[in-house]
PDB file of C-alpha atoms and ligand atoms in Angstrom:
ATOM      1  CA  UNK A  20       0.787  24.936 -29.293  1.00 92.00           C
ATOM      2  CA  UNK A  21       3.703  27.447 -29.139  1.00 96.00           C
ATOM      3  CA  UNK A  22       4.949  28.596 -25.715  1.00 98.00           C
ATOM      4  CA  UNK A  23       3.537  31.979 -24.903  1.00 98.00           C
ATOM      5  CA  UNK A  24       5.547  34.870 -23.359  1.00 98.00           C
ATOM      6  CA  UNK A  25       3.767  37.846 -21.819  1.00 98.00           C
ATOM      7  CA  UNK A  26       5.588  41.222 -21.912  1.00 99.00           C
ATOM      8  CA  UNK A  27       4.264  43.839 -19.540  1.00 99.00           C
ATOM      9  CA  UNK A  28       5.232  47.600 -19.618  1.00 98.00           C
ATOM     10  CA  UNK A  29       4.438  49.937 -16.737  1.00 98.00           C
ATOM     11  CA  UNK A  30       3.505  53.562 -16.535  1.00 98.00           C
ATOM     12  CA  UNK A  31       4.878  56.263 -18.962  1.00 98.00           C
ATOM     13  CA  UNK A  32       6.478  53.663 -21.198  1.00 98.00           C
ATOM     14  CA  UNK A  33       3.890  54.612 -23.765  1.00 98.00           C
ATOM     15  CA  UNK A  34       5.902  57.756 -24.091  1.00 97.00           C
ATOM     16  CA  UNK A  35       9.047  56.048 -25.415  1.00 97.00           C
ATOM     17  CA  UNK A  36      10.451  57.759 -28.484  1.00 94.00           C
ATOM     18  CA  UNK A  37       8.480  61.007 -27.631  1.00 94.00           C
ATOM     19  CA  UNK A  38      10.376  62.354 -24.548  1.00 90.00           C
ATOM     20  CA  UNK A  39      13.768  62.042 -22.898  1.00 88.00           C
ATOM     21  CA  UNK A  40      15.557  60.173 -25.717  1.00 89.00           C
ATOM     22  CA  UNK A  41      18.864  60.649 -23.942  1.00 89.00           C
ATOM     23  CA  UNK A  42      17.683  58.273 -21.218  1.00 88.00           C
ATOM     24  CA  UNK A  43      15.108  56.033 -22.964  1.00 89.00           C
ATOM     25  CA  UNK A  44      16.119  56.094 -26.660  1.00 89.00           C
ATOM     26  CA  UNK A  45      14.397  57.075 -29.820  1.00 93.00           C
ATOM     27  CA  UNK A  46      12.273  54.023 -30.628  1.00 96.00           C
ATOM     28  CA  UNK A  47       8.607  53.843 -29.675  1.00 97.00           C
ATOM     29  CA  UNK A  48       6.861  51.197 -27.572  1.00 98.00           C
ATOM     30  CA  UNK A  49       5.250  49.989 -30.741  1.00 98.00           C
ATOM     31  CA  UNK A  50       8.670  49.516 -32.371  1.00 97.00           C
ATOM     32  CA  UNK A  51       9.845  47.446 -29.419  1.00 98.00           C
ATOM     33  CA  UNK A  52       6.683  45.346 -29.227  1.00 98.00           C
ATOM     34  CA  UNK A  53       6.893  44.637 -32.970  1.00 98.00           C
ATOM     35  CA  UNK A  54      10.568  43.650 -32.745  1.00 98.00           C
ATOM     36  CA  UNK A  55       9.703  41.284 -29.856  1.00 98.00           C
ATOM     37  CA  UNK A  56       6.696  39.684 -31.580  1.00 98.00           C
ATOM     38  CA  UNK A  57       8.797  39.067 -34.725  1.00 98.00           C
ATOM     39  CA  UNK A  58      11.721  37.569 -32.844  1.00 98.00           C
ATOM     40  CA  UNK A  59       9.455  35.294 -30.756  1.00 98.00           C
ATOM     41  CA  UNK A  60       7.452  34.171 -33.733  1.00 98.00           C
ATOM     42  CA  UNK A  61      10.643  33.478 -35.811  1.00 98.00           C
ATOM     43  CA  UNK A  62      11.796  31.190 -32.927  1.00 98.00           C
ATOM     44  CA  UNK A  63       8.478  29.326 -32.644  1.00 98.00           C
ATOM     45  CA  UNK A  64       7.032  31.181 -29.651  1.00 98.00           C
ATOM     46  CA  UNK A  65       4.044  33.415 -29.361  1.00 98.00           C
ATOM     47  CA  UNK A  66       4.196  36.679 -27.514  1.00 98.00           C
ATOM     48  CA  UNK A  67       1.724  39.297 -26.404  1.00 98.00           C
ATOM     49  CA  UNK A  68       2.367  42.698 -24.900  1.00 98.00           C
ATOM     50  CA  UNK A  69       0.407  44.965 -22.561  1.00 99.00           C
ATOM     51  CA  UNK A  70       1.189  48.469 -21.333  1.00 99.00           C
ATOM     52  CA  UNK A  71      -0.735  50.399 -18.688  1.00 98.00           C
ATOM     53  CA  UNK A  72      -0.347  53.481 -16.550  1.00 98.00           C
ATOM     54  CA  UNK A  73      -2.571  51.984 -14.012  1.00 98.00           C
ATOM     55  CA  UNK A  74      -1.330  49.542 -11.319  1.00 98.00           C
ATOM     56  CA  UNK A  75      -4.688  47.667 -11.067  1.00 98.00           C
ATOM     57  CA  UNK A  76      -4.808  47.168 -14.809  1.00 99.00           C
ATOM     58  CA  UNK A  77      -1.376  45.506 -14.718  1.00 99.00           C
ATOM     59  CA  UNK A  78      -2.577  43.345 -11.742  1.00 99.00           C
ATOM     60  CA  UNK A  79      -5.606  42.401 -13.758  1.00 99.00           C
ATOM     61  CA  UNK A  80      -3.568  41.407 -16.762  1.00 98.00           C
ATOM     62  CA  UNK A  81      -1.177  39.303 -14.702  1.00 98.00           C
ATOM     63  CA  UNK A  82      -4.174  37.532 -13.162  1.00 98.00           C
ATOM     64  CA  UNK A  83      -5.845  37.053 -16.506  1.00 98.00           C
ATOM     65  CA  UNK A  84      -2.730  35.309 -17.662  1.00 98.00           C
ATOM     66  CA  UNK A  85      -2.911  32.554 -15.007  1.00 98.00           C
ATOM     67  CA  UNK A  86      -2.508  29.162 -16.765  1.00 97.00           C
ATOM     68  CA  UNK A  87      -2.221  30.761 -20.143  1.00 97.00           C
ATOM     69  CA  UNK A  88       1.427  31.669 -20.415  1.00 98.00           C
ATOM     70  CA  UNK A  89       4.869  30.164 -19.884  1.00 98.00           C
ATOM     71  CA  UNK A  90       6.984  33.202 -18.978  1.00 98.00           C
ATOM     72  CA  UNK A  91       6.790  36.854 -18.133  1.00 98.00           C
ATOM     73  CA  UNK A  92       9.136  39.701 -19.138  1.00 99.00           C
ATOM     74  CA  UNK A  93       8.268  42.961 -17.249  1.00 99.00           C
ATOM     75  CA  UNK A  94       9.462  46.566 -17.051  1.00 98.00           C
ATOM     76  CA  UNK A  95       7.213  47.752 -14.173  1.00 98.00           C
ATOM     77  CA  UNK A  96       8.712  51.272 -14.702  1.00 98.00           C
ATOM     78  CA  UNK A  97       7.938  53.447 -11.563  1.00 98.00           C
ATOM     79  CA  UNK A  98       5.832  50.597  -9.963  1.00 98.00           C
ATOM     80  CA  UNK A  99       9.128  48.662  -9.652  1.00 98.00           C
ATOM     81  CA  UNK A 100       9.926  50.859  -6.703  1.00 98.00           C
ATOM     82  CA  UNK A 101       6.479  50.951  -5.063  1.00 98.00           C
ATOM     83  CA  UNK A 102       4.168  48.132  -5.900  1.00 98.00           C
ATOM     84  CA  UNK A 103       3.458  45.294  -3.496  1.00 98.00           C
ATOM     85  CA  UNK A 104       0.320  44.625  -5.564  1.00 98.00           C
ATOM     86  CA  UNK A 105       2.211  43.820  -8.740  1.00 98.00           C
ATOM     87  CA  UNK A 106       4.667  41.778  -6.859  1.00 98.00           C
ATOM     88  CA  UNK A 107       1.889  39.796  -5.202  1.00 98.00           C
ATOM     89  CA  UNK A 108       0.198  39.238  -8.613  1.00 98.00           C
ATOM     90  CA  UNK A 109       3.386  37.966 -10.177  1.00 98.00           C
ATOM     91  CA  UNK A 110       3.838  35.562  -7.214  1.00 98.00           C
ATOM     92  CA  UNK A 111       0.569  33.945  -8.269  1.00 98.00           C
ATOM     93  CA  UNK A 112       2.548  32.477 -11.162  1.00 97.00           C
ATOM     94  CA  UNK A 113       5.305  29.852 -10.773  1.00 95.00           C
ATOM     95  CA  UNK A 114       7.044  30.852 -14.083  1.00 97.00           C
ATOM     96  CA  UNK A 115      10.326  32.249 -15.357  1.00 98.00           C
ATOM     97  CA  UNK A 116      10.148  36.040 -14.722  1.00 98.00           C
ATOM     98  CA  UNK A 117      12.656  38.664 -16.222  1.00 98.00           C
ATOM     99  CA  UNK A 118      12.737  42.224 -15.035  1.00 98.00           C
ATOM    100  CA  UNK A 119      13.972  44.786 -17.557  1.00 98.00           C
ATOM    101  CA  UNK A 120      14.946  48.365 -17.125  1.00 98.00           C
ATOM    102  CA  UNK A 121      16.094  50.510 -19.989  1.00 97.00           C
ATOM    103  CA  UNK A 122      18.219  52.739 -17.762  1.00 96.00           C
ATOM    104  CA  UNK A 123      20.625  51.539 -15.074  1.00 97.00           C
ATOM    105  CA  UNK A 124      18.457  51.991 -12.023  1.00 98.00           C
ATOM    106  CA  UNK A 125      21.485  51.506  -9.796  1.00 97.00           C
ATOM    107  CA  UNK A 126      23.207  54.665 -11.292  1.00 97.00           C
ATOM    108  CA  UNK A 127      20.342  57.001 -10.751  1.00 96.00           C
ATOM    109  CA  UNK A 128      18.441  58.334  -7.712  1.00 97.00           C
ATOM    110  CA  UNK A 129      18.739  56.099  -4.644  1.00 97.00           C
ATOM    111  CA  UNK A 130      15.093  55.319  -4.585  1.00 97.00           C
ATOM    112  CA  UNK A 131      15.341  53.626  -8.051  1.00 98.00           C
ATOM    113  CA  UNK A 132      17.782  50.993  -6.726  1.00 97.00           C
ATOM    114  CA  UNK A 133      15.078  49.391  -4.688  1.00 98.00           C
ATOM    115  CA  UNK A 134      12.909  46.903  -6.658  1.00 98.00           C
ATOM    116  CA  UNK A 135       9.949  45.048  -5.284  1.00 98.00           C
ATOM    117  CA  UNK A 136      10.354  42.598  -8.152  1.00 98.00           C
ATOM    118  CA  UNK A 137      14.081  41.757  -8.305  1.00 98.00           C
ATOM    119  CA  UNK A 138      14.082  39.132  -5.465  1.00 98.00           C
ATOM    120  CA  UNK A 139      11.219  37.256  -7.045  1.00 98.00           C
ATOM    121  CA  UNK A 140      12.586  37.465 -10.599  1.00 98.00           C
ATOM    122  CA  UNK A 141      14.642  34.785 -12.368  1.00 98.00           C
ATOM    123  CA  UNK A 142      16.902  37.628 -13.511  1.00 98.00           C
ATOM    124  CA  UNK A 143      17.220  41.285 -14.122  1.00 98.00           C
ATOM    125  CA  UNK A 144      18.569  43.243 -17.055  1.00 98.00           C
ATOM    126  CA  UNK A 145      19.310  46.944 -16.470  1.00 98.00           C
ATOM    127  CA  UNK A 146      21.003  49.784 -18.246  1.00 97.00           C
ATOM    128  CA  UNK A 147      21.365  48.321 -21.721  1.00 97.00           C
ATOM    129  CA  UNK A 148      18.690  50.462 -23.422  1.00 95.00           C
ATOM    130  CA  UNK A 149      15.837  48.970 -25.217  1.00 96.00           C
ATOM    131  CA  UNK A 150      18.029  46.145 -26.390  1.00 96.00           C
ATOM    132  CA  UNK A 151      17.518  44.782 -22.814  1.00 98.00           C
ATOM    133  CA  UNK A 152      14.023  43.684 -23.921  1.00 98.00           C
ATOM    134  CA  UNK A 153      15.503  41.616 -26.770  1.00 98.00           C
ATOM    135  CA  UNK A 154      18.135  40.155 -24.510  1.00 98.00           C
ATOM    136  CA  UNK A 155      15.544  39.254 -21.989  1.00 98.00           C
ATOM    137  CA  UNK A 156      13.527  37.593 -24.735  1.00 98.00           C
ATOM    138  CA  UNK A 157      16.608  35.612 -25.850  1.00 98.00           C
ATOM    139  CA  UNK A 158      17.163  34.520 -22.245  1.00 98.00           C
ATOM    140  CA  UNK A 159      13.509  33.727 -21.734  1.00 98.00           C
ATOM    141  CA  UNK A 160      13.295  31.502 -24.894  1.00 98.00           C
ATOM    142  CA  UNK A 161      16.499  29.704 -23.835  1.00 97.00           C
ATOM    143  CA  UNK A 162      15.052  29.094 -20.370  1.00 97.00           C
ATOM    144  CA  UNK A 163      11.754  27.760 -21.894  1.00 98.00           C
ATOM    145  CA  UNK A 164      13.597  25.430 -24.221  1.00 96.00           C
ATOM    146  CA  UNK A 165      16.110  24.407 -21.438  1.00 88.00           C
ATOM    147  CA  UNK A 166      19.021  25.497 -23.519  1.00 76.00           C
ATOM    148  CA  UNK A 167      22.343  25.952 -21.769  1.00 71.00           C
ATOM    149  CA  UNK A 168      24.572  26.440 -24.828  1.00 68.00           C
ATOM    150  CA  UNK A 169      26.405  29.706 -25.343  1.00 65.00           C
ATOM    151  CA  UNK A 170      25.819  30.090 -29.105  1.00 58.00           C
TER     152      UNK A 170
HETATM  153  O1  LIG B  11      14.836  52.413 -16.856  1.00 82.21           O
HETATM  154  C1  LIG B  11      13.631  51.937 -16.862  1.00 82.21           C
HETATM  155  O2  LIG B  11      13.234  51.139 -17.740  1.00 82.21           O
HETATM  156  C2  LIG B  11      12.618  52.390 -15.751  1.00 82.21           C
HETATM  157  O3  LIG B  11      11.868  51.207 -15.482  1.00 82.21           O
HETATM  158  C3  LIG B  11      11.831  53.518 -16.416  1.00 82.21           C
HETATM  159  C4  LIG B  11      10.875  54.154 -15.434  1.00 82.21           C
HETATM  160  C5  LIG B  11      11.564  54.539 -14.205  1.00 82.21           C
HETATM  161  O4  LIG B  11      10.518  55.070 -13.251  1.00 82.21           O
HETATM  162  C6  LIG B  11      12.307  53.452 -13.513  1.00 82.21           C
HETATM  163  O5  LIG B  11      12.946  53.925 -12.323  1.00 82.21           O
HETATM  164  C7  LIG B  11      13.319  52.909 -14.485  1.00 82.21           C
HETATM  165  C8  LIG B  11      10.250  55.363 -16.104  1.00 82.21           C
HETATM  166  C9  LIG B  11       9.567  55.152 -17.366  1.00 82.21           C
HETATM  167  C10 LIG B  11       9.323  56.479 -18.037  1.00 82.21           C
HETATM  168  O6  LIG B  11       9.284  56.293 -19.423  1.00 82.21           O
HETATM  169  C11 LIG B  11       9.464  57.373 -20.212  1.00 82.21           C
HETATM  170  C12 LIG B  11       9.655  57.101 -21.555  1.00 82.21           C
HETATM  171  C13 LIG B  11       9.828  58.150 -22.366  1.00 82.21           C
HETATM  172  C14 LIG B  11       9.786  59.431 -21.941  1.00 82.21           C
HETATM  173  C15 LIG B  11       9.578  59.661 -20.670  1.00 82.21           C
HETATM  174  C16 LIG B  11       9.423  58.606 -19.742  1.00 82.21           C
END
């Protein structure tokens, strides 16, 4: 069975490509999800994606995944800065966890610098646009195959 990676997207990320392209880029969430699925599949992994504007729905999805997945990539969007509930749900897993932000949260309003996820994450990728998701996937697959090479 291929190792399975869950990619979670928080509130308003369903608007990618439709508003604020100067911050969040021109591609849609569907474009990003398709690219991630293709890349994972080509490398022998399976990957599923989930977006919600609702905190409880994200918590439910994280709980449903217990025992079913091998790694989590998450852009919690605004819940990054507020959600103890998502943090607690993620802590139910003992798995590699990568936090992604499209924008550089440390260069924006001060409240965006605080993350309830970063100290429980394996790593964080910020400010590299939507390619951050693909970099996170590369890193996750390397972690899950125990690869340390630089090529
Ligand atoms: O930079 C990121 O990825 C963020 O997680 C995006 C969140 C923001 O609250 C975080 O501080 C940083 C906002 C997501 C909003 O997504 C939109 C996408 C397109 C158009 C408008 C909003």
